[in-house]
């Protein structure tokens, strides 16, 4: 189980989750508790907001690139905006 953006957000802001993550790192027991904790927090929404901000910055920069490359980058950013995992 690799650390996700959701886990970074919670690890840095939630001492309870940080303790759970440290225990899991030592024991590798009960990964479901970590997943449940993440899903019951606002970390997923926070990560999506951060991702959207980065994608919007990328789109602004992409607008300065010549075609046909701009088209491909625009498609990629569109797919990334619409993904949910």
PDB file of C-alpha atoms in Angstrom:
ATOM      1  CA  UNK A   1       0.000   0.000   0.000  1.00  0.00           C
ATOM      2  CA  UNK A   2       1.740   3.159  -1.194  1.00  0.00           C
ATOM      3  CA  UNK A   3       1.058   6.473   0.476  1.00  0.00           C
ATOM      4  CA  UNK A   4      -1.508   8.539  -1.405  1.00  0.00           C
ATOM      5  CA  UNK A   5      -2.176  12.256  -1.548  1.00  0.00           C
ATOM      6  CA  UNK A   6      -5.111  11.657   0.762  1.00  0.00           C
ATOM      7  CA  UNK A   7      -2.800  10.085   3.322  1.00  0.00           C
ATOM      8  CA  UNK A   8      -0.309  12.957   3.060  1.00  0.00           C
ATOM      9  CA  UNK A   9      -3.080  15.448   3.737  1.00  0.00           C
ATOM     10  CA  UNK A  10      -4.347  13.534   6.744  1.00  0.00           C
ATOM     11  CA  UNK A  11      -0.934  12.573   8.050  1.00  0.00           C
ATOM     12  CA  UNK A  12       0.148  16.197   8.164  1.00  0.00           C
ATOM     13  CA  UNK A  13      -3.067  17.526   9.719  1.00  0.00           C
ATOM     14  CA  UNK A  14      -4.599  14.729  11.823  1.00  0.00           C
ATOM     15  CA  UNK A  15      -2.638  13.279  14.757  1.00  0.00           C
ATOM     16  CA  UNK A  16      -5.042  10.338  15.128  1.00  0.00           C
ATOM     17  CA  UNK A  17      -4.544   9.300  11.515  1.00  0.00           C
ATOM     18  CA  UNK A  18      -0.797   9.844  11.799  1.00  0.00           C
ATOM     19  CA  UNK A  19      -0.676   7.425  14.743  1.00  0.00           C
ATOM     20  CA  UNK A  20      -2.791   4.893  12.816  1.00  0.00           C
ATOM     21  CA  UNK A  21      -0.487   5.179   9.808  1.00  0.00           C
ATOM     22  CA  UNK A  22       2.626   4.735  11.931  1.00  0.00           C
ATOM     23  CA  UNK A  23       1.127   1.642  13.577  1.00  0.00           C
ATOM     24  CA  UNK A  24       0.182   0.233  10.183  1.00  0.00           C
ATOM     25  CA  UNK A  25       3.716   0.877   8.923  1.00  0.00           C
ATOM     26  CA  UNK A  26       5.047  -1.277  11.754  1.00  0.00           C
ATOM     27  CA  UNK A  27       2.448  -4.057  11.791  1.00  0.00           C
ATOM     28  CA  UNK A  28       0.803  -4.006   8.324  1.00  0.00           C
ATOM     29  CA  UNK A  29      -2.427  -4.864  10.149  1.00  0.00           C
ATOM     30  CA  UNK A  30      -5.915  -3.571   9.415  1.00  0.00           C
ATOM     31  CA  UNK A  31      -5.460  -1.512   6.241  1.00  0.00           C
ATOM     32  CA  UNK A  32      -9.259  -1.289   6.071  1.00  0.00           C
ATOM     33  CA  UNK A  33      -9.277   1.003   9.105  1.00  0.00           C
ATOM     34  CA  UNK A  34      -6.979   3.425   7.270  1.00  0.00           C
ATOM     35  CA  UNK A  35      -9.161   3.348   4.181  1.00  0.00           C
ATOM     36  CA  UNK A  36     -12.322   3.910   6.215  1.00  0.00           C
ATOM     37  CA  UNK A  37     -10.719   6.806   8.068  1.00  0.00           C
ATOM     38  CA  UNK A  38      -9.691   8.430   4.783  1.00  0.00           C
ATOM     39  CA  UNK A  39     -13.127   7.954   3.224  1.00  0.00           C
ATOM     40  CA  UNK A  40     -14.860   9.413   6.289  1.00  0.00           C
ATOM     41  CA  UNK A  41     -12.638  12.492   6.263  1.00  0.00           C
ATOM     42  CA  UNK A  42     -12.543  15.433   3.873  1.00  0.00           C
ATOM     43  CA  UNK A  43      -9.111  14.415   2.561  1.00  0.00           C
ATOM     44  CA  UNK A  44     -10.471  13.158  -0.770  1.00  0.00           C
ATOM     45  CA  UNK A  45     -12.248  16.467  -1.393  1.00  0.00           C
ATOM     46  CA  UNK A  46      -9.125  18.384  -0.377  1.00  0.00           C
ATOM     47  CA  UNK A  47      -6.972  16.324  -2.738  1.00  0.00           C
ATOM     48  CA  UNK A  48      -9.429  16.909  -5.588  1.00  0.00           C
ATOM     49  CA  UNK A  49      -9.350  20.675  -4.945  1.00  0.00           C
ATOM     50  CA  UNK A  50      -5.539  20.694  -5.031  1.00  0.00           C
ATOM     51  CA  UNK A  51      -5.526  18.554  -8.169  1.00  0.00           C
ATOM     52  CA  UNK A  52      -8.014  20.880  -9.869  1.00  0.00           C
ATOM     53  CA  UNK A  53      -5.876  23.912  -9.030  1.00  0.00           C
ATOM     54  CA  UNK A  54      -2.821  22.270 -10.585  1.00  0.00           C
ATOM     55  CA  UNK A  55      -4.758  21.225 -13.667  1.00  0.00           C
ATOM     56  CA  UNK A  56      -6.096  24.749 -14.126  1.00  0.00           C
ATOM     57  CA  UNK A  57      -2.540  26.097 -13.937  1.00  0.00           C
ATOM     58  CA  UNK A  58      -1.473  23.499 -16.499  1.00  0.00           C
ATOM     59  CA  UNK A  59      -4.330  24.487 -18.805  1.00  0.00           C
ATOM     60  CA  UNK A  60      -3.249  28.120 -18.644  1.00  0.00           C
ATOM     61  CA  UNK A  61       0.273  27.138 -19.669  1.00  0.00           C
ATOM     62  CA  UNK A  62      -0.973  24.746 -22.357  1.00  0.00           C
ATOM     63  CA  UNK A  63      -2.811  27.590 -24.047  1.00  0.00           C
ATOM     64  CA  UNK A  64       0.598  28.972 -25.078  1.00  0.00           C
ATOM     65  CA  UNK A  65       1.648  25.783 -26.894  1.00  0.00           C
ATOM     66  CA  UNK A  66       1.219  25.410 -30.660  1.00  0.00           C
ATOM     67  CA  UNK A  67      -1.127  22.892 -32.240  1.00  0.00           C
ATOM     68  CA  UNK A  68      -1.253  19.904 -32.575  1.00  0.00           C
ATOM     69  CA  UNK A  69       0.593  19.410 -29.275  1.00  0.00           C
ATOM     70  CA  UNK A  70      -1.836  21.729 -27.433  1.00  0.00           C
ATOM     71  CA  UNK A  71      -4.721  19.471 -28.476  1.00  0.00           C
ATOM     72  CA  UNK A  72      -3.071  16.385 -26.943  1.00  0.00           C
ATOM     73  CA  UNK A  73      -2.211  18.145 -23.696  1.00  0.00           C
ATOM     74  CA  UNK A  74      -5.770  19.505 -23.501  1.00  0.00           C
ATOM     75  CA  UNK A  75      -7.136  15.966 -23.883  1.00  0.00           C
ATOM     76  CA  UNK A  76      -4.833  14.708 -21.128  1.00  0.00           C
ATOM     77  CA  UNK A  77      -5.818  17.452 -18.681  1.00  0.00           C
ATOM     78  CA  UNK A  78      -9.484  16.793 -19.465  1.00  0.00           C
ATOM     79  CA  UNK A  79      -9.095  13.103 -18.663  1.00  0.00           C
ATOM     80  CA  UNK A  80      -7.273  13.923 -15.433  1.00  0.00           C
ATOM     81  CA  UNK A  81      -9.995  16.359 -14.368  1.00  0.00           C
ATOM     82  CA  UNK A  82     -12.651  13.701 -14.853  1.00  0.00           C
ATOM     83  CA  UNK A  83     -10.942  10.853 -13.032  1.00  0.00           C
ATOM     84  CA  UNK A  84     -12.098   9.971  -9.534  1.00  0.00           C
ATOM     85  CA  UNK A  85      -9.356   7.650  -8.257  1.00  0.00           C
TER      86      UNK A  85
END
